[in-house]
PDB file of C-alpha atoms in Angstrom:
ATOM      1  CA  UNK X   1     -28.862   6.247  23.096  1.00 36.00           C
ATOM      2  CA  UNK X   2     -29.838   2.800  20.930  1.00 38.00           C
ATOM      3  CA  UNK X   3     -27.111   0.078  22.004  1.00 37.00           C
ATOM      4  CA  UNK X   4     -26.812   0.107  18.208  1.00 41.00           C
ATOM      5  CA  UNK X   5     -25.202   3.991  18.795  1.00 42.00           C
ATOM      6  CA  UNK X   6     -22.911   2.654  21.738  1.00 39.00           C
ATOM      7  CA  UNK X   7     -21.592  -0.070  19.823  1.00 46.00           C
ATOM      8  CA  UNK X   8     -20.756   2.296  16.878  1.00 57.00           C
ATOM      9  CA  UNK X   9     -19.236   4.806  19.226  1.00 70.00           C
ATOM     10  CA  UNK X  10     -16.995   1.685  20.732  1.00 92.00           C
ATOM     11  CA  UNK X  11     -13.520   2.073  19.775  1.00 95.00           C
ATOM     12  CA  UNK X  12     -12.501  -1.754  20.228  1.00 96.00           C
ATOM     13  CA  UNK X  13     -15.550  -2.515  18.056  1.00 96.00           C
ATOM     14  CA  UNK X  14     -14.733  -0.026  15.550  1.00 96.00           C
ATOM     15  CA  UNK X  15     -11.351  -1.543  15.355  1.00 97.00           C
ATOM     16  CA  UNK X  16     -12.674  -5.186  15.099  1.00 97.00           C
ATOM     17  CA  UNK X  17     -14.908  -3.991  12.062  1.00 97.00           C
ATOM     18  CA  UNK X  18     -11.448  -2.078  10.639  1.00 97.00           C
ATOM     19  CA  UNK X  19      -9.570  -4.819  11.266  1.00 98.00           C
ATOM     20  CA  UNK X  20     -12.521  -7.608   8.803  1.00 97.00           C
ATOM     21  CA  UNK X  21     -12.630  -5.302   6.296  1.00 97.00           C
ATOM     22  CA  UNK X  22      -8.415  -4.918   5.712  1.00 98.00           C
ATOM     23  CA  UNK X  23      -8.990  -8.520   6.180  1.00 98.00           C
ATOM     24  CA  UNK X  24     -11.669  -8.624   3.151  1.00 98.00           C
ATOM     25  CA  UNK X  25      -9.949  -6.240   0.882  1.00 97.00           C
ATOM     26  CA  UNK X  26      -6.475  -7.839   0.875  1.00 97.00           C
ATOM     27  CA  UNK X  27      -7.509 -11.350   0.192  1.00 97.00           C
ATOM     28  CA  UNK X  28     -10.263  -9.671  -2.204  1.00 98.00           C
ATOM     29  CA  UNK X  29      -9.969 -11.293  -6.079  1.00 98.00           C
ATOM     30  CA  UNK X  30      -7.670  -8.722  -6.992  1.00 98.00           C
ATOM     31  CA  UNK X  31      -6.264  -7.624  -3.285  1.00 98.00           C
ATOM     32  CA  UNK X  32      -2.485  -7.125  -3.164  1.00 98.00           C
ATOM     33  CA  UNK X  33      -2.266 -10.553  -2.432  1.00 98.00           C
ATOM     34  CA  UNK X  34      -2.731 -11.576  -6.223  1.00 98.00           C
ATOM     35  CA  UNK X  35       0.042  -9.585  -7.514  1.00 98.00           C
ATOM     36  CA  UNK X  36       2.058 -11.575  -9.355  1.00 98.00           C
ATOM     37  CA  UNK X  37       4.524  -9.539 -11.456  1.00 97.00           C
ATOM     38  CA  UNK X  38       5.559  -5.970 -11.663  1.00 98.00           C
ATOM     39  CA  UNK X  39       7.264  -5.721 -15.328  1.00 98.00           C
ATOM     40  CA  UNK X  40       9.401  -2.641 -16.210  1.00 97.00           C
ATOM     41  CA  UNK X  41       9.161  -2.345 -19.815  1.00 98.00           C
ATOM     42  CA  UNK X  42      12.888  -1.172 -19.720  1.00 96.00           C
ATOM     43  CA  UNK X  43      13.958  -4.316 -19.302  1.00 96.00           C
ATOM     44  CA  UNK X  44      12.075  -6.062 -22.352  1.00 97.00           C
ATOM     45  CA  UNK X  45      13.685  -3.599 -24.816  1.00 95.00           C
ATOM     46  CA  UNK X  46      11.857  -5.942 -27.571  1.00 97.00           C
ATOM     47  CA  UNK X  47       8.576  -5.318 -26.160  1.00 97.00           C
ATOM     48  CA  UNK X  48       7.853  -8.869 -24.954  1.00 98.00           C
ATOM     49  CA  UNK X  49       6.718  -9.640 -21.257  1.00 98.00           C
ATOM     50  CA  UNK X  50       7.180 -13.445 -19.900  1.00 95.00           C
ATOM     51  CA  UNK X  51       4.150 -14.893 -19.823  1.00 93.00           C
ATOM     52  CA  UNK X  52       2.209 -11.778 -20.438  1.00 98.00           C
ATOM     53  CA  UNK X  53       0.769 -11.634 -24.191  1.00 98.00           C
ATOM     54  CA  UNK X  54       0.954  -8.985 -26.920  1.00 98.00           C
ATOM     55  CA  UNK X  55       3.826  -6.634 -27.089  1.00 98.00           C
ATOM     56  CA  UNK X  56       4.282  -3.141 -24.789  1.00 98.00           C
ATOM     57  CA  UNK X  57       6.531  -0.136 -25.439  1.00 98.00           C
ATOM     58  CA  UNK X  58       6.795   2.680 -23.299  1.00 97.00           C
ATOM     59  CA  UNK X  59       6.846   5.866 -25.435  1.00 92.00           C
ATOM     60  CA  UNK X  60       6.244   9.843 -24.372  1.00 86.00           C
ATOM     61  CA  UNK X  61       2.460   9.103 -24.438  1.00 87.00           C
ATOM     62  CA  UNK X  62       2.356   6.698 -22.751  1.00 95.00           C
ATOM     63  CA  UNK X  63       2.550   2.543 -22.899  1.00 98.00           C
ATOM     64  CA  UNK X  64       1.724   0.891 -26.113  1.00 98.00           C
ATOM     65  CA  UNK X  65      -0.108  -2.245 -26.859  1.00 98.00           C
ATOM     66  CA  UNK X  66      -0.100  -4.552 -29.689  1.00 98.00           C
ATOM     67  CA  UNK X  67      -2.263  -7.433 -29.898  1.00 98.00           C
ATOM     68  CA  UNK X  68      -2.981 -10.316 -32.012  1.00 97.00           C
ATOM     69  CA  UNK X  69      -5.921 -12.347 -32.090  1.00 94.00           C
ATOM     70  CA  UNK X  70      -4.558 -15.350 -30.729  1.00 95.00           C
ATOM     71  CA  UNK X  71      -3.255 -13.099 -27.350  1.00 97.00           C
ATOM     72  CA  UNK X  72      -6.878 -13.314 -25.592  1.00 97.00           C
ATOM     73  CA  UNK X  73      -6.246  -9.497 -24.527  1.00 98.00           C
ATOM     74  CA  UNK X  74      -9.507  -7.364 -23.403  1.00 98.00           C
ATOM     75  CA  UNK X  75      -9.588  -3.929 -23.516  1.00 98.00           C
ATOM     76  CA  UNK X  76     -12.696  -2.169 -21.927  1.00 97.00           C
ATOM     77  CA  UNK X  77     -14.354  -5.038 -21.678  1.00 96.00           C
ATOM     78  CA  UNK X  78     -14.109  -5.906 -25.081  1.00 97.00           C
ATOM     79  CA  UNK X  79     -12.295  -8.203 -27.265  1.00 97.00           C
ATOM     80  CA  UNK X  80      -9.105  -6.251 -28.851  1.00 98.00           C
ATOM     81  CA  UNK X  81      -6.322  -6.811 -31.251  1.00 98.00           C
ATOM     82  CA  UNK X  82      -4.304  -3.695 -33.409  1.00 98.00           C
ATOM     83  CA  UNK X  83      -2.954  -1.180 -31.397  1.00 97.00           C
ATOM     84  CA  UNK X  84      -3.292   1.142 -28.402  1.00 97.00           C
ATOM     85  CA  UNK X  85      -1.987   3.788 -26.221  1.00 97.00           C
ATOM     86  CA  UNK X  86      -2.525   3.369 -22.331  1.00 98.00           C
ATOM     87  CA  UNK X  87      -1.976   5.960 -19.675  1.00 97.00           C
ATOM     88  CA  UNK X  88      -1.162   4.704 -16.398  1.00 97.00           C
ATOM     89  CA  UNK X  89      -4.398   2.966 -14.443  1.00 96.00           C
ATOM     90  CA  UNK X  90      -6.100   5.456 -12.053  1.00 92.00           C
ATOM     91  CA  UNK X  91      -8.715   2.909 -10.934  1.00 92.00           C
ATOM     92  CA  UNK X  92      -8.026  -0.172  -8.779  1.00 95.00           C
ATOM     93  CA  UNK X  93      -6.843  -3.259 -10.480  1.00 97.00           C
ATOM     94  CA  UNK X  94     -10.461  -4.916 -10.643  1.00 96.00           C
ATOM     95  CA  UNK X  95     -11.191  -1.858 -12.721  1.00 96.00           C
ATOM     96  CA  UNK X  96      -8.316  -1.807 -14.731  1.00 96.00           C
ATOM     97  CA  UNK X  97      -8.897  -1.224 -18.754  1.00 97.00           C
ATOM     98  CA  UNK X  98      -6.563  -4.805 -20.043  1.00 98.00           C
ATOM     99  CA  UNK X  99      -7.562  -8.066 -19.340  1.00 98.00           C
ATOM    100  CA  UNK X 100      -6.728 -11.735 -20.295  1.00 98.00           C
ATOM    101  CA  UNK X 101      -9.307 -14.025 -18.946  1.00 97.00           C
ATOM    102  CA  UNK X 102      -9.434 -13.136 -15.007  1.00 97.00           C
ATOM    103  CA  UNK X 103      -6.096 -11.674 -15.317  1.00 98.00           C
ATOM    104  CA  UNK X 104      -5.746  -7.980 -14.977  1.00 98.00           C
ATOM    105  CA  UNK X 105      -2.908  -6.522 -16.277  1.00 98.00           C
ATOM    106  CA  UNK X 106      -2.474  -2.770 -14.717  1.00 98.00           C
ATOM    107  CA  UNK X 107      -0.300   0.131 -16.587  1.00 98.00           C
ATOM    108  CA  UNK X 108       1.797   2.155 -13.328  1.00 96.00           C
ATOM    109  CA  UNK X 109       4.549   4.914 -13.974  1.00 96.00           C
ATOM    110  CA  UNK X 110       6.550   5.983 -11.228  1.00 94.00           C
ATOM    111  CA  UNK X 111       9.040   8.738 -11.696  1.00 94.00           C
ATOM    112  CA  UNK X 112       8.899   8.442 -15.646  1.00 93.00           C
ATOM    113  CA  UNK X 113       9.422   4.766 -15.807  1.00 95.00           C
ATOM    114  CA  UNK X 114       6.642   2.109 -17.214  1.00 97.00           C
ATOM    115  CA  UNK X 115       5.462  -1.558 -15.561  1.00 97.00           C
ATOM    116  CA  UNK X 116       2.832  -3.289 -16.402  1.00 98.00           C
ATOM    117  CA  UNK X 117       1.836  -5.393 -13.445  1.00 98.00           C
ATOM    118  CA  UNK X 118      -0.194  -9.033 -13.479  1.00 98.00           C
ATOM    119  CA  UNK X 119      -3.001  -9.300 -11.192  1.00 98.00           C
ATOM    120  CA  UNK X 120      -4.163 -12.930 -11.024  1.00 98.00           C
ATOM    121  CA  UNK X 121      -7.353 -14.200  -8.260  1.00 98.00           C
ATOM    122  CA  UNK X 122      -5.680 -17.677  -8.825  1.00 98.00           C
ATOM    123  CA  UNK X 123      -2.212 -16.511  -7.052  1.00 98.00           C
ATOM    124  CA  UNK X 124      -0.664 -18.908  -4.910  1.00 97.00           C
ATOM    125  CA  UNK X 125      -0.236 -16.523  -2.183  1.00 96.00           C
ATOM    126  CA  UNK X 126      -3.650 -15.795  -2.125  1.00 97.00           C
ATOM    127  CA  UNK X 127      -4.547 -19.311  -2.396  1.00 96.00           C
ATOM    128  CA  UNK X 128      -1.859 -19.791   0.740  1.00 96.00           C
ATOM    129  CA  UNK X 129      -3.266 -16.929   2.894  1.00 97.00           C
ATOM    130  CA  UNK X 130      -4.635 -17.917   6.294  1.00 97.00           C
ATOM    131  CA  UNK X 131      -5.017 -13.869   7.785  1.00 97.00           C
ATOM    132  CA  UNK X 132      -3.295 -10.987   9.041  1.00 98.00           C
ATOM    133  CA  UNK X 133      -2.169 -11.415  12.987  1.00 98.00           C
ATOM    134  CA  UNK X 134      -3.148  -8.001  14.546  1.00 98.00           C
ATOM    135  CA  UNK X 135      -2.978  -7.150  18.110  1.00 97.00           C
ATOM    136  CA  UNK X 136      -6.890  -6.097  19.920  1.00 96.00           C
ATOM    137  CA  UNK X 137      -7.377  -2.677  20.691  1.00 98.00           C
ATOM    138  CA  UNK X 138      -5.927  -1.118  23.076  1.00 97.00           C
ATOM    139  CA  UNK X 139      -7.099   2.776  24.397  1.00 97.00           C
ATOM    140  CA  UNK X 140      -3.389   3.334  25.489  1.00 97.00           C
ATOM    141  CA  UNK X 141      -2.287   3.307  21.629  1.00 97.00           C
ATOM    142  CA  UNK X 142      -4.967   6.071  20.370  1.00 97.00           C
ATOM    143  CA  UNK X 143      -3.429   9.568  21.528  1.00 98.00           C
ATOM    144  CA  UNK X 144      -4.151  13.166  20.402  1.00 98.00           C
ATOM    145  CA  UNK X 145      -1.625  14.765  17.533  1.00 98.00           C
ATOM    146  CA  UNK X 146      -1.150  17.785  16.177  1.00 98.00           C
ATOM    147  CA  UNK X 147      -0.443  18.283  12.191  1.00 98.00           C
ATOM    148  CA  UNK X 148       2.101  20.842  11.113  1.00 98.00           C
ATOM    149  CA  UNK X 149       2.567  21.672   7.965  1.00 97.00           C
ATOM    150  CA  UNK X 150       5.872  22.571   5.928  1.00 96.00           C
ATOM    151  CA  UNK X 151       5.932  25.628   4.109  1.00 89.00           C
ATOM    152  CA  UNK X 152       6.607  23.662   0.672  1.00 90.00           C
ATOM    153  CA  UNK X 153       6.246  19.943   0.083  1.00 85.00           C
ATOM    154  CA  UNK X 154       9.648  17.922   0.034  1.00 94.00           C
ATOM    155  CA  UNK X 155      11.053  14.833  -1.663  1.00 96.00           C
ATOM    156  CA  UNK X 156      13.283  12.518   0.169  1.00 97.00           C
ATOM    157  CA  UNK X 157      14.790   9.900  -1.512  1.00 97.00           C
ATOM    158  CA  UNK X 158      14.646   6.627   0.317  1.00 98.00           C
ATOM    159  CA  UNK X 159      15.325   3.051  -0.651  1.00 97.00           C
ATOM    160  CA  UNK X 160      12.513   1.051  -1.480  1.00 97.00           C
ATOM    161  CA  UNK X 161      11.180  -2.771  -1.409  1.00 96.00           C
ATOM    162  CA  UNK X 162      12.644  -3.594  -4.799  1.00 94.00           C
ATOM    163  CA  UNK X 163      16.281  -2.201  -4.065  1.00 95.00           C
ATOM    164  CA  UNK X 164      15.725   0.933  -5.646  1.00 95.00           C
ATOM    165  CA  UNK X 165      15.954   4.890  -4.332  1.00 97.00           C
ATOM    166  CA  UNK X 166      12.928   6.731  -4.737  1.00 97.00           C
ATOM    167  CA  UNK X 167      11.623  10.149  -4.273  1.00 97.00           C
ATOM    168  CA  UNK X 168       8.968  10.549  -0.847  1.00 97.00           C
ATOM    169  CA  UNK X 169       6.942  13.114  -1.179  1.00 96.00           C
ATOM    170  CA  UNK X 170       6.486  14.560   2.630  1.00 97.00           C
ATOM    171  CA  UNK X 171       3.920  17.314   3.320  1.00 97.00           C
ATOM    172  CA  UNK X 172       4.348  17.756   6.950  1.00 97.00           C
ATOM    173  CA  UNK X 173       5.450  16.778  10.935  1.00 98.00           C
ATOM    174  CA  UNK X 174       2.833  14.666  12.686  1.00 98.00           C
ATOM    175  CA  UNK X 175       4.058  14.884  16.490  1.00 98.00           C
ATOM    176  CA  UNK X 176       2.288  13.291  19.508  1.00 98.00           C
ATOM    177  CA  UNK X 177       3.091  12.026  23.130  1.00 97.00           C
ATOM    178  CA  UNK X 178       3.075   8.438  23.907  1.00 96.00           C
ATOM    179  CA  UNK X 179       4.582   7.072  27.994  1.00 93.00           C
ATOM    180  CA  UNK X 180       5.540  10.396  28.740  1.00 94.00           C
ATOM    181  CA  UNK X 181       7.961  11.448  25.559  1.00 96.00           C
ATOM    182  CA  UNK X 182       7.153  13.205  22.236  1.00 97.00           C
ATOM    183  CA  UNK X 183       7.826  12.054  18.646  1.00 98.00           C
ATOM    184  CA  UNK X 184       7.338  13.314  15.128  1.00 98.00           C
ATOM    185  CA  UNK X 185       6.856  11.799  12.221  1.00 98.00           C
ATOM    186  CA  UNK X 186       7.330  12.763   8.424  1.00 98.00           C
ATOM    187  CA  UNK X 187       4.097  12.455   6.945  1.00 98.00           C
ATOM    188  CA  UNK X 188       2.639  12.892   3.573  1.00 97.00           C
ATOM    189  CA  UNK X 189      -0.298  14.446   2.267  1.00 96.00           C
ATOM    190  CA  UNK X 190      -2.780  12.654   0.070  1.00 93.00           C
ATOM    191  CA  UNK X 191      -3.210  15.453  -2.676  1.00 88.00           C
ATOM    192  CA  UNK X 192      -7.238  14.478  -3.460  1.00 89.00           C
ATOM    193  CA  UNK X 193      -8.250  14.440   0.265  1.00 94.00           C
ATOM    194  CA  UNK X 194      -5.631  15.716   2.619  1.00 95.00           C
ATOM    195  CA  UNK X 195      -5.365  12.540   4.495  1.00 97.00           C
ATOM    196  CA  UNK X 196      -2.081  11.938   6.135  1.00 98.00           C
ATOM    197  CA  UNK X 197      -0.062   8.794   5.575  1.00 97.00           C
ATOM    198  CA  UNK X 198       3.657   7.614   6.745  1.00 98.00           C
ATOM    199  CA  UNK X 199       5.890   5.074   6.670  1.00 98.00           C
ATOM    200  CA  UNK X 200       6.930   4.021  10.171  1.00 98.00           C
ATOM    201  CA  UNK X 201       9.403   1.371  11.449  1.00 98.00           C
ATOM    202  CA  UNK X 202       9.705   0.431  15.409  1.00 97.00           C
ATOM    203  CA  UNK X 203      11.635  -1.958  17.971  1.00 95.00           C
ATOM    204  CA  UNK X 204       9.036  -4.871  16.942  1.00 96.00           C
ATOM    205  CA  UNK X 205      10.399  -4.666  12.979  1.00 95.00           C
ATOM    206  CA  UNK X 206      11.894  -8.199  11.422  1.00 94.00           C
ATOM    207  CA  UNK X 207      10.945  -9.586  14.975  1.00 95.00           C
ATOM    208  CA  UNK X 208       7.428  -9.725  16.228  1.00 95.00           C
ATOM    209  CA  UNK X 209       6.206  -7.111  13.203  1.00 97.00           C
ATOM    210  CA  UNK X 210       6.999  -6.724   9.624  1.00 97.00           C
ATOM    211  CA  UNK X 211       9.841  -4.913   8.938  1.00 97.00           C
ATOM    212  CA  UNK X 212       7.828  -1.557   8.980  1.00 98.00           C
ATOM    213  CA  UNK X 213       4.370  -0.612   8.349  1.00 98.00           C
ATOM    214  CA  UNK X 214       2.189   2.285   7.412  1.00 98.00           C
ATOM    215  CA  UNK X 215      -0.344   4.756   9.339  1.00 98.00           C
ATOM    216  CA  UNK X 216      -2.797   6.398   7.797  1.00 97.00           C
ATOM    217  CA  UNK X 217      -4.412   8.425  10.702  1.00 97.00           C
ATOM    218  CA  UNK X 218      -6.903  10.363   8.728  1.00 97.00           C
ATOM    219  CA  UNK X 219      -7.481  14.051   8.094  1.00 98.00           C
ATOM    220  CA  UNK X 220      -6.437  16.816  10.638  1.00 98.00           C
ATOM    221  CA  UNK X 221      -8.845  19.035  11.672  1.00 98.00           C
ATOM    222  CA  UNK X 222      -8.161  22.923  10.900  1.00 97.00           C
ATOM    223  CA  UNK X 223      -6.072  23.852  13.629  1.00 97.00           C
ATOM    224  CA  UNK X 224      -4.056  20.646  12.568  1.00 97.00           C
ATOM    225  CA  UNK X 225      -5.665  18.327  15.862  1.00 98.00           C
ATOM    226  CA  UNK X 226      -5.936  14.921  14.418  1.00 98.00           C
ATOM    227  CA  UNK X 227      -6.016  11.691  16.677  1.00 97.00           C
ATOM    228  CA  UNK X 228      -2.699   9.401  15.817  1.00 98.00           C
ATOM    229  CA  UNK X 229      -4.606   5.453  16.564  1.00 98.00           C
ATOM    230  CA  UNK X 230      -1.224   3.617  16.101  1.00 98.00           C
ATOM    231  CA  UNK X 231      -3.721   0.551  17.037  1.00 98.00           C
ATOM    232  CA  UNK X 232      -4.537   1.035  13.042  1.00 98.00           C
ATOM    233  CA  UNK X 233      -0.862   0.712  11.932  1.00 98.00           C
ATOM    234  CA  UNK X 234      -1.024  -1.143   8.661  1.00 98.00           C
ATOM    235  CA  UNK X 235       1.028  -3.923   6.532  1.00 98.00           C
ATOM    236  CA  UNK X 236       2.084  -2.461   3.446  1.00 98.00           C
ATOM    237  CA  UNK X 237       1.348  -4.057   0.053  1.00 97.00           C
ATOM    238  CA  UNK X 238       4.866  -5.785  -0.119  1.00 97.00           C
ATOM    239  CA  UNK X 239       3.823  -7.691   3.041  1.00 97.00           C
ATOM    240  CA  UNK X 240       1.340  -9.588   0.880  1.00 98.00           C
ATOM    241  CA  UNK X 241       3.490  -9.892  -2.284  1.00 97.00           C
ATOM    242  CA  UNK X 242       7.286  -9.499  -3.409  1.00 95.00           C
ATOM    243  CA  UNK X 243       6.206  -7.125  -6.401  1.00 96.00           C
ATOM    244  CA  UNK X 244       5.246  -4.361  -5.155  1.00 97.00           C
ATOM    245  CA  UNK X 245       7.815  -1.044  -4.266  1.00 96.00           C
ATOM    246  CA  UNK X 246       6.788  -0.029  -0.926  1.00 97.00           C
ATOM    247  CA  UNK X 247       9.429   3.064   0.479  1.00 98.00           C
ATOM    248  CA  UNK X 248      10.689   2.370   3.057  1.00 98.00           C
ATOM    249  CA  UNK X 249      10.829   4.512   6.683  1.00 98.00           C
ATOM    250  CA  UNK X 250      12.296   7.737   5.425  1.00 97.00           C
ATOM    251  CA  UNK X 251      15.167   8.990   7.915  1.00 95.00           C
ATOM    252  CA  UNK X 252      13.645   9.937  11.725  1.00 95.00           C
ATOM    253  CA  UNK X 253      10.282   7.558  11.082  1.00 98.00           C
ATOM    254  CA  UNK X 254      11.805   4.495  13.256  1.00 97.00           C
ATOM    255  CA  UNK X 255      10.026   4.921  16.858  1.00 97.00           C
ATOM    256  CA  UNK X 256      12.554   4.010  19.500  1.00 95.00           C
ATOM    257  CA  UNK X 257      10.002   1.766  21.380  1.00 95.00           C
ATOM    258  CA  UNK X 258       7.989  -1.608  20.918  1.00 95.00           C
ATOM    259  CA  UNK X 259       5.026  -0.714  18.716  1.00 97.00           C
ATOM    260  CA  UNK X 260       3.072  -3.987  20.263  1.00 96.00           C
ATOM    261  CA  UNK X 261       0.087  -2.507  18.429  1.00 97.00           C
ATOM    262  CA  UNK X 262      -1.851  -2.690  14.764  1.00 98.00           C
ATOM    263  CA  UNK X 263      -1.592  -5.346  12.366  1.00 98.00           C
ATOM    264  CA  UNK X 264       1.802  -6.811  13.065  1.00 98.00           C
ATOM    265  CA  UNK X 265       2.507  -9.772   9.915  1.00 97.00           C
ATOM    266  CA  UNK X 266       0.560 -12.325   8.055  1.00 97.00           C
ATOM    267  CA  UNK X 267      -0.276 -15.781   9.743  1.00 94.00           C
ATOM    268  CA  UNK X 268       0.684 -18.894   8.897  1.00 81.00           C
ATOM    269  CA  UNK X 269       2.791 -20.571   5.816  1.00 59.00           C
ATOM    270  CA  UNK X 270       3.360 -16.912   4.413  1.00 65.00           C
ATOM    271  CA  UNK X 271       4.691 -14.901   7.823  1.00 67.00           C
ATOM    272  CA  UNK X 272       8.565 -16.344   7.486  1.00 53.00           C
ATOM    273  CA  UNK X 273       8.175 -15.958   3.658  1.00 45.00           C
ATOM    274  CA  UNK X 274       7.637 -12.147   3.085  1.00 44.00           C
TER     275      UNK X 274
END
């Protein structure tokens, strides 16, 4: 075997490589970390958004958009005024179909309500980021789970980031052994690739961790195997800015010991500010 093939197979370098590209992609141009605003249109009955030009409704098809000439609004890429119905974004913000400048500004629905959110690369919390502190990999944290299924999805409603209940869509139990004693976890199912994802809190949250975090251990094999690295465990998007709605740990997801493991908060200025 090529020491190219052993260093591939490496788990601590495979973790190292993980751990530079979450590094890339949050800090990226449009990265959670240049989220500025999330704007429910709800609240701007009138249809005007602070600091956000031409005017958005919400209506059963969707969000409209007026613009003027003088609002510097893009649409596809291409200069736009008059008006226009928008469907929430699928694509990542970089991608996203309404632009002023280098600002994206992103369409999201969630549970029948409408935001627009503002996406800027000059953010001050980007500007202000110095890195995520992660703990190195360590072979005691990546241990062998077993997926089971429920017989119908459920919804669980759960506070989240912004003060609000929300439904949790949960697909299944992820269970595993870790220092001799078994745990489950409420995990959902990604609908387009049957990855599994949760929302997790442990001892270490609001002291040496964020509050709680998110693993994403992959896709279970078809006798539901699936290996649970909680060295991957993951900030979620409100980490890196107020405006998102991350849900939080939905009820048995808080592990009852120190999860000393995964990317724990941000470094520097911004780790006692979010």
């Amino acid at each position: 075997m090529s020491a190219d093939a052993v260093l591939a197979d490496d788990p601590a370098t495979a973790w190292k490589r993980w751990h530079e590209h979450r590094t890339a992609t949050v800090s990226a141009p449009y990265g959670p970390l240049s989220l500025t605003g999330t704007h429910w249109l709800a609240d701007y009955s009138e249809g005007r958004i602070p600091a956000v030009p031409g005017v958005w409704h919400a209506t059963d098809g969707g969000v409209t958009l007026t613009a003027a000439e003088g609002d510097g609004i893009s649409l596809d890429a291409e200069p736009f005024t008059g008006d226009a119905v928008l469907a929430a974004d699928g694509a990542p913000p970089s991608h996203s179909r309404v632009a002023v400048g280098d600002v994206r500004l992103v369409v999201l629905r969630r549970e029948g309500d409408w935001a627009v959110r503002v996406f800027d690369p000059a953010a001050p919390g980007r500007a202000a980021f110095e890195g995520i502190e992660a703990t190195p990999y360590d072979p005691a944290y990546a241990v062998p789970g077993r997926f089971r299924p429920y017989g119908a999805s459920r919804t669980v409603q759960v506070e989240n980031a912004d003060g609000r209940s929300r439904g949790l869509g949960l697909g299944g139990e992820l269970s595993f052994e870790f220092e001799g004693a078994r745990h489950a976890l409420q995990v959902a199912v990604d609908e387009g690739d049957g990855s599994l994802w949760a929302v997790i809190g442990d001892a270490t949250g609001g002291r040496s961790s964020y509050r709680f975090r998110f693993l994403k251990p992959g896709i279970p094999a078809a006798d539901g195997s699936i290996t649970v690295d909680l060295n991957r465990v993951q900030l979620p998007p409100c980490a890196f800015a107020d405006h998102f709605i991350c849900p939080f740990p939905p009820p048995g997801n808080t592990l009852p010991f120190e999860l000393a493991a995964g990317e724990r908060r941000l470094k520097g200025a911004l780790a006692g500010a979010i």
